Amino acid sequence: MTRARWGGTVHLVNDASNPSSASPKVTARGVSKRFDTTAGEVIALERFDLEVAQGEVVCIVGPSGCGKSTFLRILAGLDTASGGELTVRRDNPDKPENAVVFQEYAIFPWKTVRENVAFGLRMRGVPRAERDATAAHWIERVGLARFAGAYPAQLSGGMKQRVAIARALAYDADLLLMDEPLGALDAQTRLTLQEELLRLWSETGKTVVYVTHGLEEAVLLADRVVVMTAHPGRVKTILDVPLPRPRSIETTTTPEFAALTGELWHALRDEVARAQGYEVPA
Amino acid sequence: MSTVAPPRRRFTPFETWWAPLLLALTLSVAAWPLGLWPVAWWVILATDFVLLVAAMERLEPRLPLATRPVFRNALAIGFPIALLVSWELIVRAGILNPRWFPPPTSIAVALWELTVNYDRFNDTSLIGRPWLIPSVWASEGWSGVRALFAESHVYATLSRVFGGFFIGAIPGVLVGVVMGLNRTVRTMLDATMSAVYVLPKIAIFPILMLVFPDPFGEGPKVAVVAISAFFLVAINAMAGVQGIDPVLLQAGRAFGANRVAMLRHVILPGALPIIFSGLRLALGTSLIVIVAVEFIRAQTGVGFVIFYHWQVLMTDRMYAGLVVTMALGVGLTALLQWVERRVMPWRDS
Ligand SMILES: Nc1ncnc2c1ncn2[C@@H]1O[C@H](COP(=O)(O)OP(=O)(O)OP(=O)(O)O)[C@@H](O)[C@H]1O
Ligand SMILES: [Mg+2]
């Protein structure tokens, strides 16, 4: 079953009949995105190719403005691609297709922490008692139990972001799309939540596409790291991270980890400099 | 640039907190024989005010820390009282004509008289003599109480304001939200709305009088309030919807909200702060419009009280009407703020 969402050439495949883990969860082929602005045409993505296997964690890194958020939005069905083909296999028609953590938190200021976390469940028609229990569970796991009745205005930036994470996890979609979810957090909270995410993913086996600026974070979390070029946004290289799981913060002290981080920085350095307008000697 | 050592401080009378007050007094008195008051009274008053502010700012840091909040409150209450007292004194000294500027004490007396007296000529009273309600209820029941309401100027004004406000504001919110959501509707209506918005609604009152079967009844009065409220609320509701952070709209869609849920959970609450500022403007404007209408076409209402007593040259009662109007404005605003806190608890802290 194929359906075009919001028109365009992007297709989302609702393929419950063929849950073979051989076919990838996400297949992006030549996805491109143009923005027509008054200042002219901005090419945010050009011929972007990516396959994400079921249960795989893929991190996307790249210079600021290279189109990471744009790709994630298209993947989430919140924006249309200008060209190419995007297929998302759906295994469980009862569960939502994806859950998103936005770069800008995007939690509702007029809802309490509890109502924000339960929002997706409420939209799915989950009965009140059940969604409150689920929300309480996730609020607890991101360490906000004391603030369940608070409004976002009473929370710090990092706490708001944890609400956004809890909201996405409570929604229980197969595909988790996270756009720099830990970007605004302090170092200690970030470490705690990185470990928490590793544990969650190993428990639930979710497929994750995770955008980050942190190279170490990418290596710690990912099975593969996608390095993007800027202007236009394309896949520059894809780095395999063969570190064994389960991983934890201790993983970051191993020499393999350091070697992989160095390799990643090497791949990214020129792109970052190019995006900033410098030329780098080879 | 070189730094210069500050000169050694010693007491000078110019540095005391009351020095500006003395200066203000000297200035005001000296201006008298020089004949400056009639020509430059506003310069003298402005200077006096600045000097008064200077004196108070010098005084505050010299007070013990604990008494400063009391001092602030005393300033907030004391200054208006001082204004009233000076008004009283100036009129009693014969400087201002009491016919046009009756002293506050006679305004208070007039307000009391208007409240307790029943005007046999117009069959009205200011607030409807609520102390009669128990006895009237016992003798005549509901119809008697209703008659008391009907004679009340304040009730007449309030019912026009509330009636018009609700009839205008509810469709105003609906139309504004639709304009905010739908670009085509917005494009089609925007020019018309902006044009009618700037039109003083009192100017269409004659048309409204022709439209209603009873031109002198309540219909046109309520309608002109409703129209004034409608445009203010609609334009603000539109701005409120358009001002919602797009990422919140995306979040709503991402977590499965359908159109109705988007409206209920994202768009309406997101636009609510601006909708409420529109409602606040609309309520204030409703009062302005109705008082103006009551000037020209009414036998009841506080606007009528003001205008009637101007016509019969009972200016203290006219001022009493102004005081009632101010009280209504303050009361309505406070009521709306109370509703606002109820409806938007997340904006409290
Ligand atoms: N709505 C839009 N209209 C016009 N241009 C846009 C729009 N959204 C994004 N762009 C452009 O597309 C490009 C990619 O933006 P995007 O937000 O995807 O970058 P990003 O990789 O997420 O950057 P960052 O790491 O800073 O979040 C940028 O050059 C941006 O200017
Ligand atoms: Mg981004």
XYZ file of C-alpha atoms and ligand atoms in Angstrom:
663
model
C 0.000 0.000 0.000
C 1.514 3.267 -1.047
C 0.238 6.685 -0.270
C 1.546 10.064 -1.157
C 1.486 12.422 1.742
C 0.917 16.153 1.193
C 1.345 15.433 -2.545
C 4.787 15.471 -4.158
C 6.887 12.503 -5.001
C 7.484 11.164 -1.525
C 5.771 7.914 -0.703
C 5.202 6.255 2.579
C 4.673 2.562 2.363
C 2.288 0.988 4.772
C 3.639 -2.481 4.485
C 2.279 -4.546 7.327
C 1.981 -7.532 4.984
C 5.727 -7.788 4.518
C 7.458 -7.311 7.837
C 10.612 -9.028 6.635
C 13.507 -7.408 8.395
C 15.412 -7.662 5.153
C 13.703 -4.624 3.689
C 14.932 -1.453 5.388
C 12.739 0.576 7.691
C 13.578 3.808 5.913
C 14.705 4.167 2.328
C 15.545 7.613 0.988
C 16.530 7.795 -2.667
C 17.590 11.057 -4.230
C 15.489 13.107 -1.843
C 15.881 16.807 -2.542
C 14.359 19.935 -1.060
C 14.282 23.440 -2.489
C 12.994 26.447 -0.614
C 11.748 29.284 -2.778
C 12.493 32.422 -0.837
C 12.315 36.063 -1.834
C 16.121 36.062 -1.815
C 16.107 33.249 -4.373
C 16.160 29.490 -4.307
C 17.794 27.690 -1.393
C 18.736 24.076 -2.000
C 18.568 22.497 1.445
C 18.905 18.871 0.312
C 20.178 17.436 -2.940
C 20.039 13.789 -3.957
C 20.077 12.606 -0.373
C 20.371 8.798 -0.124
C 19.990 6.827 3.068
C 18.806 3.434 4.211
C 18.010 2.718 7.824
C 17.502 -0.885 8.889
C 14.915 -2.009 11.391
C 16.183 -1.382 14.927
C 19.192 0.573 13.742
C 20.384 3.833 15.310
C 21.624 6.284 12.695
C 23.144 9.601 13.698
C 23.350 12.499 11.254
C 26.090 15.069 11.688
C 26.959 18.005 9.484
C 27.637 21.702 9.534
C 24.933 24.072 10.685
C 22.383 24.767 7.971
C 23.212 21.661 5.911
C 19.644 20.365 5.915
C 19.553 17.910 8.816
C 16.358 19.286 10.303
C 14.859 19.565 6.847
C 15.460 15.874 6.176
C 14.017 14.918 9.537
C 10.902 17.013 8.900
C 10.369 15.354 5.533
C 10.896 11.958 7.118
C 8.317 12.841 9.773
C 5.805 13.775 7.083
C 5.727 17.393 8.241
C 7.166 18.773 5.019
C 7.185 17.737 1.372
C 10.270 16.864 -0.592
C 10.815 18.601 -3.906
C 11.950 15.377 -5.524
C 13.124 11.836 -4.934
C 11.501 8.976 -3.150
C 11.151 8.234 0.510
C 9.736 5.006 1.816
C 8.962 4.229 5.413
C 7.926 0.657 6.139
C 5.178 0.343 8.676
C 5.089 -2.854 10.665
C 2.358 -2.175 13.155
C -0.647 -0.233 11.867
C -1.904 0.287 15.435
C 1.157 2.210 16.452
C 1.953 5.689 15.175
C 4.412 5.914 12.346
C 6.977 8.119 14.042
C 7.610 10.309 17.056
C 9.604 13.515 16.819
C 11.759 15.470 19.245
C 12.152 18.935 17.758
C 15.299 21.033 17.902
C 13.304 23.883 19.475
C 11.598 21.744 22.203
C 8.149 22.570 20.773
C 6.294 21.676 23.927
C 3.001 23.448 24.481
C 3.320 26.342 26.979
C -0.379 26.024 27.868
C -0.156 22.405 28.956
C 1.420 21.039 32.097
C 4.348 18.645 31.872
C 1.940 15.743 32.363
C -0.461 16.992 29.660
C 2.423 17.598 27.262
C 3.824 14.104 27.715
C 0.371 12.535 27.402
C -0.531 14.663 24.366
C 0.253 12.107 21.662
C -1.558 9.367 23.576
C -4.587 11.601 23.972
C -4.602 12.251 20.229
C -4.528 8.471 19.700
C -7.595 8.111 21.897
C -5.887 6.293 24.761
C -8.152 6.437 27.837
C -7.249 8.965 30.467
C -6.106 6.635 33.252
C -3.864 4.683 30.925
C -2.255 7.716 29.323
C -1.685 9.341 32.704
C 0.073 6.208 33.915
C 2.248 6.074 30.802
C 3.036 9.778 31.084
C 3.948 9.419 34.759
C 6.302 6.563 33.880
C 8.208 8.580 31.279
C 8.241 11.757 33.340
C 9.846 9.735 36.088
C 12.443 8.287 33.734
C 13.571 11.699 32.498
C 13.782 12.848 36.118
C 10.903 15.338 36.178
C 8.545 13.606 38.624
C 8.482 16.645 40.898
C 7.423 18.881 38.023
C 4.607 16.811 36.539
C 2.044 19.505 37.341
C 4.235 22.464 36.329
C 3.835 24.581 33.216
C 6.795 24.906 30.808
C 7.327 28.552 31.794
C 8.401 27.278 35.195
C 11.034 24.927 33.718
C 14.608 25.494 32.608
C 15.634 24.933 28.991
C 17.056 21.509 29.725
C 13.943 20.465 31.599
C 11.770 21.535 28.677
C 13.854 19.407 26.363
C 13.432 16.429 28.685
C 9.665 16.968 28.503
C 9.922 16.848 24.714
C 11.904 13.601 24.923
C 9.394 12.065 27.310
C 6.543 13.083 25.007
C 8.178 11.333 22.044
C 8.974 8.187 24.038
C 5.498 7.990 25.543
C 4.008 8.111 22.027
C 5.602 4.693 21.423
C 6.220 4.883 17.681
C 8.501 2.413 15.899
C 10.550 5.183 14.366
C 12.054 7.775 16.659
C 13.213 11.020 15.021
C 15.325 13.201 17.269
C 16.744 16.588 16.287
C 19.571 17.560 18.641
C 17.526 16.510 21.641
C 20.366 16.963 24.104
C 21.818 20.084 22.500
C 20.547 22.487 25.136
C 21.460 20.400 28.156
C 24.321 20.803 30.592
C 27.111 18.243 30.348
C 26.067 16.130 33.335
C 22.415 15.879 32.332
C 23.501 15.085 28.816
C 25.610 12.159 30.025
C 22.755 10.831 32.153
C 20.287 11.062 29.290
C 22.713 9.513 26.801
C 22.945 6.473 29.028
C 19.192 6.526 29.508
C 18.651 6.604 25.730
C 21.080 3.722 25.197
C 19.208 1.680 27.772
C 15.809 2.546 26.306
C 16.799 1.681 22.788
C 18.248 -1.644 23.838
C 15.000 -2.441 25.671
C 12.627 -1.407 22.913
C 14.592 -2.052 19.742
C 13.294 1.121 18.133
C 14.644 2.470 14.886
C 16.228 5.852 15.542
C 17.335 8.713 13.321
C 19.225 11.122 15.521
C 20.643 14.503 14.523
C 23.454 15.851 16.659
C 26.303 18.333 16.701
C 28.303 16.228 19.128
C 30.762 13.874 17.452
C 31.304 11.863 20.619
C 27.585 11.656 21.128
C 27.197 10.366 17.575
C 29.849 7.677 18.047
C 28.463 6.691 21.440
C 24.873 6.314 20.287
C 24.998 5.280 16.650
C 25.385 2.091 14.670
C 26.236 4.283 11.706
C 27.026 7.978 11.470
C 26.001 9.928 8.357
C 28.250 12.894 7.574
C 26.567 15.559 5.485
C 27.989 18.239 3.227
C 26.674 21.767 3.313
C 25.068 23.757 0.492
C 23.717 21.646 -0.991
C 23.077 19.082 1.723
C 24.247 15.665 0.569
C 25.614 12.531 2.164
C 29.388 12.892 2.234
C 30.267 9.596 3.836
C 28.769 7.056 6.190
C 30.857 5.810 9.081
C 30.244 2.401 10.658
C 30.511 2.280 14.423
C 31.316 -1.359 15.268
C 31.565 -0.734 19.020
C 29.871 -3.561 20.901
C 26.598 -3.048 22.730
C 25.491 -2.609 25.441
C 27.406 0.653 25.574
C 27.705 3.117 28.411
C 29.688 6.223 29.281
C 32.675 3.918 29.932
C 32.683 3.145 26.211
C 33.946 6.674 25.606
C 37.218 5.892 27.397
C 38.216 3.066 25.037
C 40.887 3.619 22.343
C 38.464 2.348 19.667
C 36.093 5.124 20.612
C 38.805 7.757 20.374
C 39.892 6.421 16.983
C 36.337 6.540 15.626
C 35.748 10.051 16.935
C 38.967 11.174 15.285
C 37.926 9.570 12.018
C 34.581 11.320 12.195
C 36.161 14.691 12.885
C 38.455 14.160 9.930
C 35.476 13.541 7.669
C 33.602 16.536 9.005
C 36.345 19.126 9.374
C 36.494 20.275 5.774
C 32.731 20.513 5.578
C 32.475 22.661 8.680
C 35.202 24.950 7.428
C 33.624 25.139 3.976
C 30.277 26.028 5.530
C 31.992 28.795 7.452
C 33.680 30.066 4.335
C 37.293 29.033 5.013
C 39.531 26.974 2.793
C 41.393 24.194 4.538
C 44.819 23.069 3.330
C 44.775 19.352 2.644
C 40.593 61.792 29.565
C 41.976 62.130 33.065
C 40.127 61.279 36.206
C 39.628 64.042 38.678
C 39.423 63.339 42.389
C 35.920 64.122 43.651
C 35.721 67.268 45.783
C 35.279 66.729 49.477
C 31.633 66.509 50.470
C 30.205 68.917 52.977
C 26.671 69.758 53.934
C 24.898 72.173 51.679
C 21.180 72.965 51.939
C 20.898 72.180 48.218
C 21.482 68.514 48.900
C 18.680 67.974 51.390
C 15.666 66.092 50.152
C 13.332 68.997 50.751
C 15.400 71.497 48.780
C 13.513 70.794 45.512
C 10.224 71.286 47.344
C 11.362 74.659 48.619
C 12.459 75.582 45.131
C 9.093 74.535 43.704
C 7.255 76.603 46.268
C 9.459 79.653 45.654
C 9.008 79.326 41.925
C 5.230 78.987 42.121
C 4.835 81.922 44.496
C 7.304 84.162 42.703
C 5.512 83.538 39.415
C 2.419 85.125 40.896
C 3.384 88.814 41.076
C 5.295 88.429 37.838
C 2.023 87.481 36.129
C 3.470 84.241 34.782
C 0.675 81.939 35.920
C -1.955 82.876 33.317
C 0.489 82.645 30.420
C 2.833 79.856 31.431
C 0.879 77.831 33.983
C 1.773 74.596 32.260
C 5.509 75.349 32.446
C 5.216 76.103 36.157
C 3.186 72.995 36.867
C 5.546 70.770 34.895
C 8.552 72.218 36.728
C 6.830 71.775 40.067
C 6.106 68.156 39.195
C 9.697 67.442 38.205
C 10.920 69.048 41.430
C 8.426 66.996 43.426
C 9.694 63.810 41.769
C 13.267 64.859 42.551
C 12.385 65.445 46.205
C 10.718 62.030 46.507
C 13.648 60.295 44.818
C 16.022 61.949 47.262
C 13.822 61.064 50.190
C 13.419 57.363 49.420
C 17.048 56.214 49.921
C 17.199 58.103 53.204
C 14.319 56.129 54.652
C 14.867 52.871 56.561
C 14.652 49.892 54.210
C 11.628 48.442 55.991
C 9.510 51.540 55.475
C 10.191 51.913 51.751
C 7.305 49.754 50.505
C 5.004 51.785 52.746
C 6.510 54.922 51.261
C 5.843 53.646 47.702
C 2.218 52.902 48.560
C 1.877 56.287 50.210
C 3.164 57.889 46.994
C 0.763 55.883 44.835
C -2.222 56.834 46.953
C -0.964 60.167 48.207
C -0.349 61.803 44.856
C -3.930 61.450 43.565
C -5.212 62.612 46.956
C -2.876 65.588 46.799
C -4.290 66.396 43.358
C -7.843 66.280 44.684
C -6.921 68.431 47.692
C -5.227 71.041 45.499
C -8.249 71.041 43.206
C -10.476 71.629 46.230
C -8.258 74.433 47.553
C -7.845 76.147 44.195
C -11.605 76.211 43.652
C -12.290 77.407 47.183
C -9.700 80.142 46.803
C -11.738 81.369 43.868
C -9.027 80.721 41.286
C -11.070 78.209 39.306
C -14.760 78.681 38.648
C -16.750 76.150 40.750
C -19.489 76.163 38.131
C -17.207 74.333 35.649
C -14.808 72.733 38.115
C -16.884 71.880 41.175
C -14.666 70.894 44.114
C -14.294 67.156 44.800
C -16.359 67.427 47.965
C -19.410 68.688 46.112
C -18.901 66.001 43.453
C -18.956 63.424 46.257
C -22.149 64.953 47.638
C -23.709 64.940 44.171
C -22.725 61.302 43.727
C -24.395 60.456 47.026
C -27.550 62.358 46.073
C -27.717 60.712 42.657
C -27.383 57.326 44.299
C -30.056 57.684 46.965
C -32.567 59.838 45.101
C -35.180 58.765 42.591
C -35.536 61.134 39.681
C -39.303 61.560 39.260
C -38.967 63.560 36.094
C -37.038 60.868 34.207
C -38.284 57.872 36.229
C -34.710 56.812 36.919
C -32.105 56.424 39.634
C -28.352 55.953 39.384
C -27.926 52.385 40.565
C -31.551 51.292 40.949
C -31.880 51.689 44.714
C -30.855 48.108 45.570
C -31.734 48.649 49.267
C -35.399 48.554 48.223
C -35.092 45.057 46.776
C -36.176 43.163 49.951
C -39.361 45.196 50.482
C -40.261 45.266 46.788
C -39.623 41.539 46.535
C -42.014 40.987 49.447
C -44.778 43.164 48.011
C -44.485 42.735 44.235
C -42.067 39.844 43.630
C -40.000 39.640 40.450
C -41.766 42.374 38.528
C -40.964 44.861 41.274
C -37.274 43.932 41.246
C -37.246 44.179 37.475
C -38.756 47.658 37.723
C -35.912 48.655 40.026
C -33.393 47.374 37.484
C -35.191 49.233 34.728
C -34.851 52.546 36.507
C -31.075 52.104 36.995
C -28.685 54.087 34.770
C -25.751 51.848 35.638
C -27.747 48.723 34.796
C -28.820 50.261 31.475
C -25.232 51.005 30.506
C -23.894 47.659 31.697
C -26.553 45.653 29.887
C -25.785 47.498 26.643
C -22.051 46.991 27.115
C -22.330 43.299 27.975
C -25.025 42.557 25.407
C -23.118 44.266 22.618
C -19.783 42.929 23.757
C -20.880 39.282 23.682
C -22.866 39.603 20.452
C -19.786 41.163 18.826
C -16.913 39.324 20.471
C -18.041 35.728 19.922
C -18.404 35.999 16.126
C -15.308 38.219 16.224
C -13.219 35.381 17.638
C -14.666 32.917 15.111
C -14.123 35.118 12.074
C -10.663 36.164 13.299
C -9.559 32.577 13.829
C -10.807 31.558 10.387
C -8.967 34.537 8.873
C -5.840 33.502 10.706
C -6.093 29.925 9.469
C -7.172 30.388 5.874
C -5.125 32.551 3.598
C -7.844 32.963 0.996
C -10.373 34.170 3.539
C -7.738 36.500 4.943
C -6.888 37.928 1.541
C -10.528 38.515 0.736
C -11.524 40.104 4.031
C -8.383 41.924 5.129
C -8.862 45.161 3.189
C -12.524 45.435 4.165
C -11.805 44.681 7.791
C -8.991 47.199 8.017
C -11.138 49.869 6.397
C -14.147 49.323 8.632
C -11.887 48.913 11.654
C -10.663 52.499 11.475
C -14.164 53.905 10.974
C -15.454 55.471 14.199
C -18.431 53.208 14.855
C -20.463 56.085 16.286
C -20.609 57.403 12.716
C -22.750 54.469 11.593
C -25.195 54.901 14.458
C -27.706 56.807 12.295
C -27.766 53.904 9.825
C -28.351 51.449 12.663
C -31.261 53.570 13.856
C -32.874 53.201 10.450
C -32.279 49.456 10.347
C -34.048 48.685 13.615
C -37.835 48.859 13.878
C -37.533 50.937 17.055
C -34.827 53.511 16.307
C -34.893 54.817 19.869
C -34.902 51.404 21.563
C -32.066 49.230 22.760
C -31.441 47.557 19.364
C -29.234 50.188 17.699
C -27.342 50.863 20.930
C -26.439 47.219 21.478
C -25.665 46.841 17.777
C -23.188 49.710 17.668
C -21.328 48.221 20.637
C -21.379 44.784 19.013
C -19.941 46.134 15.765
C -17.184 48.004 17.596
C -16.249 44.892 19.581
C -16.439 42.597 16.552
C -13.733 44.261 14.496
C -11.321 44.721 17.373
C -11.674 41.122 18.475
C -11.550 39.710 14.930
C -8.381 41.570 13.980
C -6.647 40.528 17.182
C -7.780 36.905 16.936
C -6.369 36.798 13.409
C -3.056 38.201 14.605
C -3.055 35.725 17.479
C -3.493 32.725 15.199
C -0.876 33.947 12.762
C 1.562 34.564 15.575
C 1.602 30.975 16.816
C 5.069 29.469 16.690
C 5.053 27.234 13.568
C 7.037 24.576 15.393
C 4.122 24.139 17.810
C 1.819 23.566 14.846
C 4.282 20.968 13.575
C 4.389 19.330 16.990
C 0.598 19.126 17.019
C 0.567 17.472 13.616
C 3.494 15.197 14.424
C 1.669 13.803 17.435
C -1.426 12.983 15.482
C -3.775 15.899 16.107
C -6.567 16.106 13.544
C -8.105 19.422 12.505
C -10.469 19.691 15.445
C -7.781 18.696 17.944
C -5.362 21.190 16.399
C -7.925 23.929 16.910
C -8.707 22.917 20.456
C -5.236 22.011 21.727
C -2.867 24.161 19.709
C -4.432 27.024 17.781
C -6.949 28.398 20.268
C -4.705 28.231 23.347
C -1.818 29.588 21.283
C -3.852 32.561 20.110
C -5.537 33.150 23.452
C -3.146 35.783 24.852
C -3.663 38.012 21.806
C -7.379 37.235 21.690
C -7.597 38.471 25.256
C -5.768 41.676 24.511
C -8.367 42.164 21.770
C -11.166 41.511 24.252
C -9.675 44.016 26.674
C -9.519 46.673 23.950
C -13.047 45.788 22.854
C -14.458 46.098 26.349
C -12.885 49.523 26.842
C -14.103 50.644 23.425
C -17.596 49.336 24.193
C -17.781 51.647 27.172
C -16.532 54.614 25.168
C -19.015 53.976 22.371
C -22.004 53.441 24.630
C -21.364 56.593 26.646
C -21.147 58.547 23.410
C -24.376 57.005 22.138
C -26.105 57.749 25.429
C -25.090 61.396 25.016
C -27.084 61.700 21.844
C -29.871 59.113 21.993
C -30.930 57.781 25.358
C -33.108 58.453 28.369
C -31.050 56.133 30.547
C -27.403 55.216 31.098
C -24.418 56.950 32.645
C -23.757 58.803 29.392
C -27.256 60.237 29.687
C -26.557 61.220 33.324
C -23.468 63.139 32.247
C -25.073 64.866 29.311
C -28.392 65.617 31.001
C -26.728 67.317 33.949
C -24.540 69.300 31.624
C -27.640 70.550 29.839
C -29.282 71.616 33.095
C -25.971 73.048 34.348
C -25.707 70.785 37.375
C -22.009 70.260 36.822
C -21.323 68.531 40.133
C -23.715 65.777 39.063
C -22.140 65.724 35.630
C -18.792 65.063 37.282
C -20.435 62.402 39.424
C -21.440 60.716 36.155
C -17.822 60.847 35.000
C -16.721 59.231 38.258
C -19.255 56.432 37.762
C -17.998 55.904 34.208
C -14.433 55.607 35.449
C -15.515 53.139 38.125
C -17.301 51.056 35.488
C -14.193 51.053 33.298
C -11.954 49.984 36.151
C -14.434 47.324 37.269
C -14.872 45.838 33.788
C -11.122 45.691 33.246
C -10.616 43.966 36.599
C -13.353 41.472 35.737
C -11.715 40.634 32.433
C -8.316 40.222 34.075
C -9.856 37.825 36.543
C -11.346 35.774 33.694
C -7.996 35.910 31.919
C -6.164 34.410 34.876
C -8.777 31.679 35.077
C -8.626 30.818 31.388
C -4.844 31.022 31.024
C -3.372 29.621 34.246
C -0.077 28.926 32.493
C 0.644 32.641 32.207
C 0.492 33.247 35.928
C 4.034 33.005 37.178
N 11.230 27.383 5.763
C 12.389 27.650 5.134
N 12.427 28.587 4.156
C 13.573 28.861 3.506
N 14.740 28.268 3.765
C 14.777 27.335 4.726
C 13.606 26.985 5.464
N 13.938 26.032 6.349
C 15.250 25.790 6.178
N 15.766 26.565 5.200
C 17.144 26.559 4.711
O 17.506 25.225 4.484
C 18.816 24.982 4.928
C 18.827 23.810 5.871
O 18.141 24.136 7.075
P 18.032 23.115 8.279
O 17.210 23.740 9.317
O 17.592 21.806 7.764
O 19.550 23.035 8.755
P 20.193 22.144 9.926
O 21.134 21.222 9.274
O 19.129 21.556 10.764
O 21.000 23.235 10.747
P 21.274 23.306 12.313
O 22.340 22.312 12.602
O 21.789 24.699 12.513
O 19.999 23.029 12.997
C 19.330 26.262 5.549
O 20.200 26.885 4.631
C 18.104 27.100 5.754
O 18.410 28.445 5.508
Mg 18.472 21.827 12.646
